CSV table of C-alpha atoms and ligand atoms in Angstrom, one decimal:
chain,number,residue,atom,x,y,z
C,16,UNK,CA,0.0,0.0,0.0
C,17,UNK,CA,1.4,3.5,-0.8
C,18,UNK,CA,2.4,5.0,2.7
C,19,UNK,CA,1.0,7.9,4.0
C,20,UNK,CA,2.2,10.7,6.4
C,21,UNK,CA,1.5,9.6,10.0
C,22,UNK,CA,2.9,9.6,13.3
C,23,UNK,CA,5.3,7.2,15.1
C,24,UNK,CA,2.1,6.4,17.3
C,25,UNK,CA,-0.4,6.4,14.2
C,26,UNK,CA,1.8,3.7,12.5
C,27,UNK,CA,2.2,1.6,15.5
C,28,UNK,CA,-1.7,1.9,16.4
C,29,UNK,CA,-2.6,0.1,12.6
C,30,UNK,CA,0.5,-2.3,13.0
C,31,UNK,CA,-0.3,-3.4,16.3
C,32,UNK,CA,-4.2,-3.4,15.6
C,33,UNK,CA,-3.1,-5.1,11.9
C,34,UNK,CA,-1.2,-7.9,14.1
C,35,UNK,CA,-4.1,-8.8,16.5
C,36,UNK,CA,-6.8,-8.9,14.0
C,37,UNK,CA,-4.5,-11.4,11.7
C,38,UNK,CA,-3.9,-13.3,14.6
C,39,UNK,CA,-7.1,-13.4,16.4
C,40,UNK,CA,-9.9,-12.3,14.7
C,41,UNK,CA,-9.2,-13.4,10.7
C,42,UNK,CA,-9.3,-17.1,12.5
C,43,UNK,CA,-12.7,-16.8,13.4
C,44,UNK,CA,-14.1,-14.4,10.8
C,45,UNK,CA,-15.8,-17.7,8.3
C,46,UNK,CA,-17.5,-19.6,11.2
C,47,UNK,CA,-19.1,-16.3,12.8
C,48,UNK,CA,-20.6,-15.8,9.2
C,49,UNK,CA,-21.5,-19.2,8.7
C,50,UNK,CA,-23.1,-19.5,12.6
C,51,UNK,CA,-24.7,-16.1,12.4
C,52,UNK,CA,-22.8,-15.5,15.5
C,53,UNK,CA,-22.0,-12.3,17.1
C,54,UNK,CA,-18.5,-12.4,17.4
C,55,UNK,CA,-18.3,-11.5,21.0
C,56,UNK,CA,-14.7,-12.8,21.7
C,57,UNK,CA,-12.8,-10.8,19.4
C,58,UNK,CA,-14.6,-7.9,20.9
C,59,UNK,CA,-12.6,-9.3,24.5
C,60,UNK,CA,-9.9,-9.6,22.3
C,61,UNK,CA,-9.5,-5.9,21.6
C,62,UNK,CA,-10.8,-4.7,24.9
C,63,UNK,CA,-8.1,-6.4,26.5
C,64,UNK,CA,-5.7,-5.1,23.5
C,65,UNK,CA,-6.8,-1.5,24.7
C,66,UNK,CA,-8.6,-1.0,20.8
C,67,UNK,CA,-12.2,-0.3,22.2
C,68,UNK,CA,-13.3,3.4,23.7
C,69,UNK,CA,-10.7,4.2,20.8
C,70,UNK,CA,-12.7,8.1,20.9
C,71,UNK,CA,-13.7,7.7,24.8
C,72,UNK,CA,-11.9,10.7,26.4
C,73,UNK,CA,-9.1,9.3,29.2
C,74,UNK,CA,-10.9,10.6,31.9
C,75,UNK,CA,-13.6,8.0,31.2
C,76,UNK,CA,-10.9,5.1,30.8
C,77,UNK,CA,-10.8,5.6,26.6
C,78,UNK,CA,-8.0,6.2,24.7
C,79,UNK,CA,-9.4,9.7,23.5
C,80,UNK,CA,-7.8,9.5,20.2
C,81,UNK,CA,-9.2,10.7,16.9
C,82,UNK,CA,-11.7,9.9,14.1
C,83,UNK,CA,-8.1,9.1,12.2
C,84,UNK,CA,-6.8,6.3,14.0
C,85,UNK,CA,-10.7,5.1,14.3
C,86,UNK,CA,-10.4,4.6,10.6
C,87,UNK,CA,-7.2,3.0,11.1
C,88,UNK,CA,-8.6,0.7,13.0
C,89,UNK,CA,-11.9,0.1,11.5
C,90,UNK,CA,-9.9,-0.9,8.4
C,91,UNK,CA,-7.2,-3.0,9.8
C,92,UNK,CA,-10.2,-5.2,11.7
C,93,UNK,CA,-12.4,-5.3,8.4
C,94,UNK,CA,-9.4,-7.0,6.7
C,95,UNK,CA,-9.8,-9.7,9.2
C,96,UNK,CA,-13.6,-9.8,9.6
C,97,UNK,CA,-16.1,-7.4,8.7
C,98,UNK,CA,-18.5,-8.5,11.1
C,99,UNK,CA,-16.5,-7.6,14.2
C,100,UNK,CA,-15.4,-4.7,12.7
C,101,UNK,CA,-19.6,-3.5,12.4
C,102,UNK,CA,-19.9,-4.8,15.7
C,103,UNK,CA,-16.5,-2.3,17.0
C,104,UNK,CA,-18.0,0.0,15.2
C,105,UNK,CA,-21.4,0.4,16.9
C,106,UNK,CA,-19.9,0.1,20.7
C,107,UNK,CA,-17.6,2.8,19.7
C,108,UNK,CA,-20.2,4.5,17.7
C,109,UNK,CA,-22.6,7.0,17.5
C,110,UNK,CA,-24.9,6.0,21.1
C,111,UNK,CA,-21.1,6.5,23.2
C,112,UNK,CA,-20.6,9.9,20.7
C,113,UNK,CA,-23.6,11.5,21.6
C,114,UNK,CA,-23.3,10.7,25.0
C,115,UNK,CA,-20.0,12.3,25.1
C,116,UNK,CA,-21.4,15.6,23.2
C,117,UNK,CA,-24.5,16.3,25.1
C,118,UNK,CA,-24.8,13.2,27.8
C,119,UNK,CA,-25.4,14.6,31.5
C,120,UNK,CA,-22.3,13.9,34.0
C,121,UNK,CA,-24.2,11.3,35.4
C,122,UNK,CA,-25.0,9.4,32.3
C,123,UNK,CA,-21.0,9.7,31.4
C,124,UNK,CA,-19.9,8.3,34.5
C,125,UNK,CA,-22.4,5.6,34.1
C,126,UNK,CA,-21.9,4.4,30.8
C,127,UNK,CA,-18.5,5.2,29.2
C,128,UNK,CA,-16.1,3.6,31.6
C,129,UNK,CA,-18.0,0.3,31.3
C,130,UNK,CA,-18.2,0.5,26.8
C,131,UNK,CA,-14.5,1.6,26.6
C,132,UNK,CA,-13.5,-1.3,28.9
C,133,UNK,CA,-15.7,-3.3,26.0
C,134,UNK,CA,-18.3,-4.6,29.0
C,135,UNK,CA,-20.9,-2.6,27.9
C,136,UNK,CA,-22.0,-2.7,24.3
C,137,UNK,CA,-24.6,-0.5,22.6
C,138,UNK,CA,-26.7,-0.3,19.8
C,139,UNK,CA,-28.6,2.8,17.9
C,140,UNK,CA,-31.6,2.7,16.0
C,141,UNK,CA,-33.4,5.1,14.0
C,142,UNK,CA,-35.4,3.2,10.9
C,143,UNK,CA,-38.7,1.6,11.3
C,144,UNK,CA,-40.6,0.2,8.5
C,145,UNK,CA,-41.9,3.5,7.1
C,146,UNK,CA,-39.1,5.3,8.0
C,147,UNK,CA,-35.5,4.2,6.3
C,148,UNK,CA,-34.0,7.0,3.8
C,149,UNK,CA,-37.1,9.3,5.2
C,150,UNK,CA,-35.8,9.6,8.3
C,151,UNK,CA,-38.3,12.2,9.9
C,152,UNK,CA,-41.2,9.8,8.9
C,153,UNK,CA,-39.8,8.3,12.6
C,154,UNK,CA,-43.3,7.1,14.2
C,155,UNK,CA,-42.0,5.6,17.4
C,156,UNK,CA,-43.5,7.5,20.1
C,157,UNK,CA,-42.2,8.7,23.3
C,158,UNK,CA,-44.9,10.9,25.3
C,159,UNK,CA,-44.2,12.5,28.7
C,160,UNK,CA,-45.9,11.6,31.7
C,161,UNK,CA,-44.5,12.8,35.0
C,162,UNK,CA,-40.7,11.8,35.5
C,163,UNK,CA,-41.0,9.5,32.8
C,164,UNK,CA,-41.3,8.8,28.6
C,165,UNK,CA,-43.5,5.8,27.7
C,166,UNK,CA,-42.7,4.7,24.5
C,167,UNK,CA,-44.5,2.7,21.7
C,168,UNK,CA,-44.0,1.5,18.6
C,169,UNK,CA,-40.8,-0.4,16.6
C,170,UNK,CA,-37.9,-0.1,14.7
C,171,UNK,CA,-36.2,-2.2,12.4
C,172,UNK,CA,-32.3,-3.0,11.3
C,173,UNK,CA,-30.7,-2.3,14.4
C,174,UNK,CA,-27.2,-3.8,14.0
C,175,UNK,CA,-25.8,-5.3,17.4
C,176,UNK,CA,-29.4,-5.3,19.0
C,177,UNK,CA,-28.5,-8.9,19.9
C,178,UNK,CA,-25.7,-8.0,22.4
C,179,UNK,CA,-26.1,-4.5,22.8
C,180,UNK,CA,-26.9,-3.4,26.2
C,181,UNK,CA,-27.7,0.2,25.7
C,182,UNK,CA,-29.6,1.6,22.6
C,183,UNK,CA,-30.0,5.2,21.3
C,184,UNK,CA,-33.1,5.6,19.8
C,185,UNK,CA,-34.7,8.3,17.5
C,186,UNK,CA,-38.5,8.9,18.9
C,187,UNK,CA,-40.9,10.8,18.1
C,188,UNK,CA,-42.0,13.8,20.9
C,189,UNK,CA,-44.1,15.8,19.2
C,190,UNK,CA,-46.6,15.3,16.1
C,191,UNK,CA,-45.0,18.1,14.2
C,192,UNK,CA,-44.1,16.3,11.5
C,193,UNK,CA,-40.3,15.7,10.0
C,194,UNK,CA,-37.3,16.1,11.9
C,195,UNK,CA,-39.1,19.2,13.7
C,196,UNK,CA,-40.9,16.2,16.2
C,197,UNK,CA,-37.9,13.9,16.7
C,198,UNK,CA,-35.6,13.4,19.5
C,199,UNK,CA,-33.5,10.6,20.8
C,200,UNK,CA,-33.5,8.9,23.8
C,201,UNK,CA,-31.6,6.2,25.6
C,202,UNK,CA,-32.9,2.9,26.2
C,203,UNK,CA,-31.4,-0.1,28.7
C,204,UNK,CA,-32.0,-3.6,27.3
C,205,UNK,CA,-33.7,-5.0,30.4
C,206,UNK,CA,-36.0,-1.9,30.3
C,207,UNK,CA,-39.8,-3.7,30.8
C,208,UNK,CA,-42.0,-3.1,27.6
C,209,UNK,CA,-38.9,-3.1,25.3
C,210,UNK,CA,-38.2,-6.5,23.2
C,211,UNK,CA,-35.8,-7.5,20.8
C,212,UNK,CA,-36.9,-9.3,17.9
C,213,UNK,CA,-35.7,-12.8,16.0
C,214,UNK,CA,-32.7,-12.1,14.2
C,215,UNK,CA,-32.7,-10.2,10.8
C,216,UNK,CA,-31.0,-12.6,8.3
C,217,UNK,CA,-29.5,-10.4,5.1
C,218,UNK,CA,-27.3,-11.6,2.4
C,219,UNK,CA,-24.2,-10.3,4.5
C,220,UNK,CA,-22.9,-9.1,7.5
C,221,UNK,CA,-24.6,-12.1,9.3
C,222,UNK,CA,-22.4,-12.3,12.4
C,223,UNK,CA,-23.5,-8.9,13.6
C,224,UNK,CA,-26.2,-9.0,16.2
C,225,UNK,CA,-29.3,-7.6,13.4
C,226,UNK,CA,-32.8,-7.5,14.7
C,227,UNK,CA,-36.1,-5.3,15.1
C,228,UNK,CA,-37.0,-3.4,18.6
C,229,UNK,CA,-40.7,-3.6,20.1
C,230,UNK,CA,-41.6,-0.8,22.3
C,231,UNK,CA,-45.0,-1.3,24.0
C,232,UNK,CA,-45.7,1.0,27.5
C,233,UNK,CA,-42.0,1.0,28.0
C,234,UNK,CA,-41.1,3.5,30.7
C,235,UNK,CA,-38.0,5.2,30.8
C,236,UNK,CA,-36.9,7.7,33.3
C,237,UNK,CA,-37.2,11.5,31.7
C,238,UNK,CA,-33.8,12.1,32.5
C,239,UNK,CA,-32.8,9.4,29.6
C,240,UNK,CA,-34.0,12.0,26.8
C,241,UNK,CA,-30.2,12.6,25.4
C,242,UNK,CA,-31.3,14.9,22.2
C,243,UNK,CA,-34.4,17.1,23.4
C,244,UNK,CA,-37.0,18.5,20.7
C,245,UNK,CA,-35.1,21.1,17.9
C,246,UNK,CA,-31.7,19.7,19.1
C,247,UNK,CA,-31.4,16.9,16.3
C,248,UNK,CA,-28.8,19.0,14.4
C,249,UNK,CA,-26.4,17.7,17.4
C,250,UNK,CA,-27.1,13.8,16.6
C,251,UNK,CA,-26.3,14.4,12.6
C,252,UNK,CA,-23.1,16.5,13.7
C,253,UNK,CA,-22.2,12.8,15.3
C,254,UNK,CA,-23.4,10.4,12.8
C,255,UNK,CA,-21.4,12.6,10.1
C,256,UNK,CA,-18.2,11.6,11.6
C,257,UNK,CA,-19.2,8.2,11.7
C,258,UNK,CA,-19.8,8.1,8.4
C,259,UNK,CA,-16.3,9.3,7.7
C,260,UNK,CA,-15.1,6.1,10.6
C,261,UNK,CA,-17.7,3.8,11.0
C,262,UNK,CA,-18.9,2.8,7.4
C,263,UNK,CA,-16.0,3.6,4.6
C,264,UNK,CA,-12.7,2.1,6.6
C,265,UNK,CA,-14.9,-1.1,6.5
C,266,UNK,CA,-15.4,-1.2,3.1
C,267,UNK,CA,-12.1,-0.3,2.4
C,268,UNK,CA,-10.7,-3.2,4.7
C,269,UNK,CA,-12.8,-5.8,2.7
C,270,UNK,CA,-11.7,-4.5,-0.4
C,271,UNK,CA,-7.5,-4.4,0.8
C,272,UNK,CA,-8.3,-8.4,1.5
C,273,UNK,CA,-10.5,-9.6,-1.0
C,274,UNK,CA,-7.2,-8.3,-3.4
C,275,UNK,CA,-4.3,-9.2,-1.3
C,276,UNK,CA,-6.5,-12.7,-1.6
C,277,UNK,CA,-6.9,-12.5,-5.3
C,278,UNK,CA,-3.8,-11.6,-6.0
C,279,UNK,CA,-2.2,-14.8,-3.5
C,280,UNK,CA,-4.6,-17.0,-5.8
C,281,UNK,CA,-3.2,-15.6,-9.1
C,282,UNK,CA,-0.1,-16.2,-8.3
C,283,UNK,CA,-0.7,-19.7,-7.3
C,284,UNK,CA,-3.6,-21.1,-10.0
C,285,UNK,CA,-2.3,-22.3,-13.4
C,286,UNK,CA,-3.9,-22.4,-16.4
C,287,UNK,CA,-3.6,-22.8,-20.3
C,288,UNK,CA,0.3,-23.9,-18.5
C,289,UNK,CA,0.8,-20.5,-17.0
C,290,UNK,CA,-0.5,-18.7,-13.6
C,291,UNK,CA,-3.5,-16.3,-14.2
C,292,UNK,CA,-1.4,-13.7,-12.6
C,293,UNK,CA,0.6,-14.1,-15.7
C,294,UNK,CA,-2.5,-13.0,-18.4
C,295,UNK,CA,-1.5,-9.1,-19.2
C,296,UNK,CA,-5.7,-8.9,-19.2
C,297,UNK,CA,-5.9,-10.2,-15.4
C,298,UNK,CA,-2.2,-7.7,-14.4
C,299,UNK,CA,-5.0,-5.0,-15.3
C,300,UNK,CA,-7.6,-6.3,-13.0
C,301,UNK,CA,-5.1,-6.3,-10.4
C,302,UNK,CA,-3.9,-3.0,-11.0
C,303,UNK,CA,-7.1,-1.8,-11.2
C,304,UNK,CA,-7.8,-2.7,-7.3
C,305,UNK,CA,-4.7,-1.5,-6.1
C,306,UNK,CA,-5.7,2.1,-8.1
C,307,UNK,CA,-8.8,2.4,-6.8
C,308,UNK,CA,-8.2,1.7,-3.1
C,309,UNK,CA,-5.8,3.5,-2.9
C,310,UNK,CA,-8.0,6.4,-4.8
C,311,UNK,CA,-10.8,5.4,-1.5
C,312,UNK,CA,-7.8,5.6,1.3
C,313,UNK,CA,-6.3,8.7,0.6
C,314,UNK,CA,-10.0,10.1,0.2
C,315,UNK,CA,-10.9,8.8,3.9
C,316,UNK,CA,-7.4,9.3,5.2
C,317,UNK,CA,-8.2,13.0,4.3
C,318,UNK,CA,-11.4,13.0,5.6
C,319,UNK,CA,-10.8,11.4,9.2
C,320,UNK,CA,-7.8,14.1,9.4
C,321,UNK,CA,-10.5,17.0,8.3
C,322,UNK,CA,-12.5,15.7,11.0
C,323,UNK,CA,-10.3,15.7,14.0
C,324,UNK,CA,-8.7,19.4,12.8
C,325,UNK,CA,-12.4,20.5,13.1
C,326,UNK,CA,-12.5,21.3,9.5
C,327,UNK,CA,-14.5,18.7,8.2
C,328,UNK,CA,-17.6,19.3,5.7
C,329,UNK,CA,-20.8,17.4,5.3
C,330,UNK,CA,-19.2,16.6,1.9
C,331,UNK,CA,-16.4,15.0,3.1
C,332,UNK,CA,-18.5,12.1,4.7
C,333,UNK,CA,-20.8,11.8,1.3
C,334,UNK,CA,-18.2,12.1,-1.4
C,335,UNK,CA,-15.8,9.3,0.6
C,336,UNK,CA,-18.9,7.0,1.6
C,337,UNK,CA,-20.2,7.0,-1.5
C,338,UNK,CA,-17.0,6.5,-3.8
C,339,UNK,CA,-15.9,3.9,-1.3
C,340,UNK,CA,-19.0,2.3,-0.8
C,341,UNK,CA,-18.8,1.5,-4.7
C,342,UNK,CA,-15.3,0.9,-5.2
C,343,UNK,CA,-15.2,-1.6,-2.5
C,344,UNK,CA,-18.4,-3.3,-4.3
C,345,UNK,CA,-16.1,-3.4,-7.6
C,346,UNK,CA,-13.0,-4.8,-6.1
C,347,UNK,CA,-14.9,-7.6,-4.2
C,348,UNK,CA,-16.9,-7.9,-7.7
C,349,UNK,CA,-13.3,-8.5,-9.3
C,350,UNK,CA,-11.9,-10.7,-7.0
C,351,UNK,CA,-14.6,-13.3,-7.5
C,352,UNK,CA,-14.2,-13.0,-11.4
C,353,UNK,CA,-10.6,-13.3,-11.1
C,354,UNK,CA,-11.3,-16.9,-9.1
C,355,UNK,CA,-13.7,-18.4,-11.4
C,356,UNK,CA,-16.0,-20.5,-9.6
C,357,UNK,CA,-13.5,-20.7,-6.5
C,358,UNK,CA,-14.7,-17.4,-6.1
C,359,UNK,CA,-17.9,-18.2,-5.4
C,360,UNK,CA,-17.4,-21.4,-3.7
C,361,UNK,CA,-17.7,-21.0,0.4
C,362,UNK,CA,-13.9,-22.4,0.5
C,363,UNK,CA,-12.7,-19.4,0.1
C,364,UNK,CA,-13.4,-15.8,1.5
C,365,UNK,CA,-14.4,-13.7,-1.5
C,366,UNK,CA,-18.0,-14.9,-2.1
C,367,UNK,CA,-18.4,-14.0,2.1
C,368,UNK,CA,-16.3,-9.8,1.2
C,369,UNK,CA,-18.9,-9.5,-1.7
C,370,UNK,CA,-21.8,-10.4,0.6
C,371,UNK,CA,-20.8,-8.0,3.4
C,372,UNK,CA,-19.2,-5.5,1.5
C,373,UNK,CA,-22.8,-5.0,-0.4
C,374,UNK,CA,-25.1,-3.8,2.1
C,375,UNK,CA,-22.5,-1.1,3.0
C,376,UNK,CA,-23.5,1.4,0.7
C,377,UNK,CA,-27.4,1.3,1.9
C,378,UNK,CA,-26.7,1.5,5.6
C,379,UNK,CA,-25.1,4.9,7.0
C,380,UNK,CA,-27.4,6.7,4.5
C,381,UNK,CA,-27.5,5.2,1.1
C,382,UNK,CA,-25.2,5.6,-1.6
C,383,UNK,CA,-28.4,8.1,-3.4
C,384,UNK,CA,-29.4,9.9,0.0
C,385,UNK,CA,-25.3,10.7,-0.4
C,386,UNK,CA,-25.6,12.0,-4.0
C,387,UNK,CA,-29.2,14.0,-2.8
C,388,UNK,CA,-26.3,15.7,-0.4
C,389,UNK,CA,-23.8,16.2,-3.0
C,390,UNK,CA,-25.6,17.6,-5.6
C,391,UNK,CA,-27.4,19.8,-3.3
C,392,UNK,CA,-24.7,21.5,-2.0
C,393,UNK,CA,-23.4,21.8,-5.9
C,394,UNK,CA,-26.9,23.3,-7.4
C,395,UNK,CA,-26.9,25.7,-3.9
C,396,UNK,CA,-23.7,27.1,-4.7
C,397,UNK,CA,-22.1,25.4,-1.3
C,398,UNK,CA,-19.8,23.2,-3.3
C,399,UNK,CA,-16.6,25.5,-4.8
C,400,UNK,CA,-13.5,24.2,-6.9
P,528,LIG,C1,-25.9,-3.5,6.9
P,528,LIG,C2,-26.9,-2.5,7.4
P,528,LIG,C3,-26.9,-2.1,8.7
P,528,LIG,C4,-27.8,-1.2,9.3
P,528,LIG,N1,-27.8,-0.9,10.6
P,528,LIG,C5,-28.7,0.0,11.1
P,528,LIG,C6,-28.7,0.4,12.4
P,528,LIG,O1,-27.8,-0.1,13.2
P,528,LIG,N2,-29.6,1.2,12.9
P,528,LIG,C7,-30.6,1.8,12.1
P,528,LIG,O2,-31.4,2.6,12.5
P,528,LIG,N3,-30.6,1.4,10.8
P,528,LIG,C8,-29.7,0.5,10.3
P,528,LIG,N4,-29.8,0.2,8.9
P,528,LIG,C9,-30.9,0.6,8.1
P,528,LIG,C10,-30.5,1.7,7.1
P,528,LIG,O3,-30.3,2.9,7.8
P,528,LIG,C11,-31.6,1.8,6.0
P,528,LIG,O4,-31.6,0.6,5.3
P,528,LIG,C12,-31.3,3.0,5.1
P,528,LIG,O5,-31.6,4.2,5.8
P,528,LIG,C13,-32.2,2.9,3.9
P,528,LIG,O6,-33.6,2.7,4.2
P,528,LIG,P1,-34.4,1.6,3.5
P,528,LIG,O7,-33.7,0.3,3.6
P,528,LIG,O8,-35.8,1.6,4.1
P,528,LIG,O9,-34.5,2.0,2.0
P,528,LIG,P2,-35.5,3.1,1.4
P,528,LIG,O10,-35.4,4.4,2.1
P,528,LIG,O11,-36.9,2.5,1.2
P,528,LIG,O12,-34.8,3.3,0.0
P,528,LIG,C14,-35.0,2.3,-1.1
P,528,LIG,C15,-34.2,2.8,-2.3
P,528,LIG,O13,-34.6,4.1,-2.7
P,528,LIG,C16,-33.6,5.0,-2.6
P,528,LIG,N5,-34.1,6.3,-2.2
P,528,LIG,C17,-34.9,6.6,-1.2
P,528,LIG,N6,-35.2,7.9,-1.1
P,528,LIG,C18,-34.6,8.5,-2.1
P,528,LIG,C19,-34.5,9.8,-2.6
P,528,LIG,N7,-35.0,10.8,-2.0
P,528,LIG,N8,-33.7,10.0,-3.7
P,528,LIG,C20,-33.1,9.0,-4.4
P,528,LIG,N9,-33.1,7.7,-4.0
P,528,LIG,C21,-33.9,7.5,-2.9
P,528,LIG,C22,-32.6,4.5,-1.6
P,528,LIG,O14,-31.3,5.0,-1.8
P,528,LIG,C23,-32.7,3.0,-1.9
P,528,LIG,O15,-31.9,2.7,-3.1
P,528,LIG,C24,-28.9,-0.7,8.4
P,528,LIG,C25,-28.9,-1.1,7.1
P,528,LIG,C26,-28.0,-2.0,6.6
P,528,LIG,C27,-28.1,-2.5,5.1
């Protein structure tokens, strides 16, 4: 891979996190998929290998590191297993982020310590059946009465619901309709009224915990309301920098292995007397990988370093998810054709990147609600060259 600038502790971050996942996690990465498994011991793995509350600020027992060496991270443990690297991504994701921006004291002492030790995990959920790309069509209520919200209603696609212990969801306060009536609110698992559903089987990404939330007369105290009414702006501010290290570094680790892969079986299968990695047409497929992830790395790379020097745009996150989102779809795409039929066979890894690698680009805001943003900006005269 082409090297970039970083610092002594940048570089040993990715090696060290590079070394554990080959070691640990890339072991169990087939059998999690095959089992529909959550993965929880290479989460143990990396909480005792200090690589979970990666953004937790020390005082709270995290590392307090940046969005950059997130993505460093993220990628280095997608290479291994995409599932754990979802999972990571969720306990260190947007419900610890929020309550780091706006949580009360109370609610930081409570919860951070335990999620960047990796003994608490958590989950957040906005879409609901009538409510995926449409966002503030959110009909899950939460209506005050006395010290407490009693919430109704359900939501669907929650990654790590399965082993999540904490969930931040999207509600709806008010019956002003859009974004205007939503807040967010934080929900325990064991909370009475609130259910997690049977597993949610898609074509990938098996191993990571997916399933639908029932809320019927569930009672939360009023204190657990993290994002009041008219304070969603604050909850987008947090899922843009996810975006930037919680969707793309995956795809981009998927994509690094599914060629390293291809490229190891070119090498070694012969054909027509020759290896594959020896047909000029097959060099180009090759070198068409290594162009465009490294086109997708220095995009992110750039857009994690944005982030953490506070200069980061709501185009950074939409231009790098999208591109990588569909690079990472081609490369997988190509690795497969370059196998023939071991490509698709379950012996090997590739048919398993395509799989998760392709619902990537419809979760974190789809690939179009991405271009909406881009081309938006461009028409409105916010996007300059
Ligand atoms: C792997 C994965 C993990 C997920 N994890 C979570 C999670 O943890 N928590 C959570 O809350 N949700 C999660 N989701 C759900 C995800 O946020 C939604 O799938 C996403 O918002 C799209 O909603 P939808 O699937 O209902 O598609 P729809 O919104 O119905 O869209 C269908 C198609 O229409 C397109 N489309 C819709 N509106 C427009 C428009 N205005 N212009 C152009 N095209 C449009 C979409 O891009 C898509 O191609 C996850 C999804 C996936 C795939």
């Amino acid at each position: 891979m082409l090297e970039f600038d970083m610092t002594e502790q940048q570089r040993m971050i990715r090696d060290s996190a590079r070394r554990i996942a080959e070691e640990h996690i890339k072991p169990r990465a087939a059998k999690a998929d095959r089992e529909y498994k959550p993965p929880l011991e290479n989460l143990k793995v990396l909480a005792e290998n200090g690589f979970t509350g990666i953004l937790i600020p020390e005082e709270y027992g995290g590392l307090g590191l940046g969005v950059f060496e997130m993505t460093l991270v993220m990628e280095e443990i997608a290479r291994a297993c995409a599932n754990t690297a979802i999972l990571t991504a969720t306990a260190d994701g947007p419900t610890s982020r929020v309550i780091m921006a706006v949580g009360s004291d109370e609610q930081k002492k409570k919860y951070l310590p335990k999620m960047a030790k990796g003994e608490l995990f958590a989950g957040w959920s906005m879409s609901e059946p009538n409510a995926g790309s449409d966002v503030g069509n959110v009909e899950t209520r939460a209506v005050k009465d006395g010290n407490e919200y009693v919430i109704n209603g359900s939501k669907l696609w929650c990654s790590c619901a399965e082993v999540a212990d904490i969930f931040l969801v999207l509600v709806r306060l008010d019956p002003a309709p859009g974004m205007r009536g939503l807040g967010a609110i934080l929900i325990e698992r064991d909370t009475p009224g609130f259910t997690i559903g049977k597993h949610l089987d898609l074509i990938g990404l098996r191993a990571t915990g997916m399933a639908p939330l029932y809320f019927e007369d569930c009672r939360v105290p009023a204190e657990n309301l993290i994002i009041p009414l008219g304070k969603m702006r604050k909850l987008f501010e947090v899922l843009d920098s996810d975006r930037i290290c919680g969707n793309p570094p995956v795809c981009l680790g998927i994509a690094q292995a599914a060629m390293q892969d291809a490229l190891a079986y070119t090498k070694d299968r012969k054909q027509f007397g020759k290896t594959l990695s020896e047909f000029q047409g097959l060099q180009w497929k090759l070198a068409d990988m290594a162009i465009e992830i490294e086109a997708g790395r220095a995009l992110l790379y750039n857009a994690a370093r944005r982030a953490d020097a506070k200069q980061g745009h709501l185009l950074d996150a939409s231009i790098t998810k999208t591109f990588i989102n569909e690079m990472a779809i081609r490369v997988c795409n190509s690795a497969i054709q370059l196998c023939g039929a071991y490509g698709l066979s379950e012996e090997f890894p590739f048919e398993r990147y395509f799989r998760d690698v392709r619902g990537l680009s419809i979760g974190y805001g789809s690939t179009e609600i991405h271009r909406n943003t881009i081309a938006g900006a461009m028409i409105e005269g916010r996007y300059t060259t």
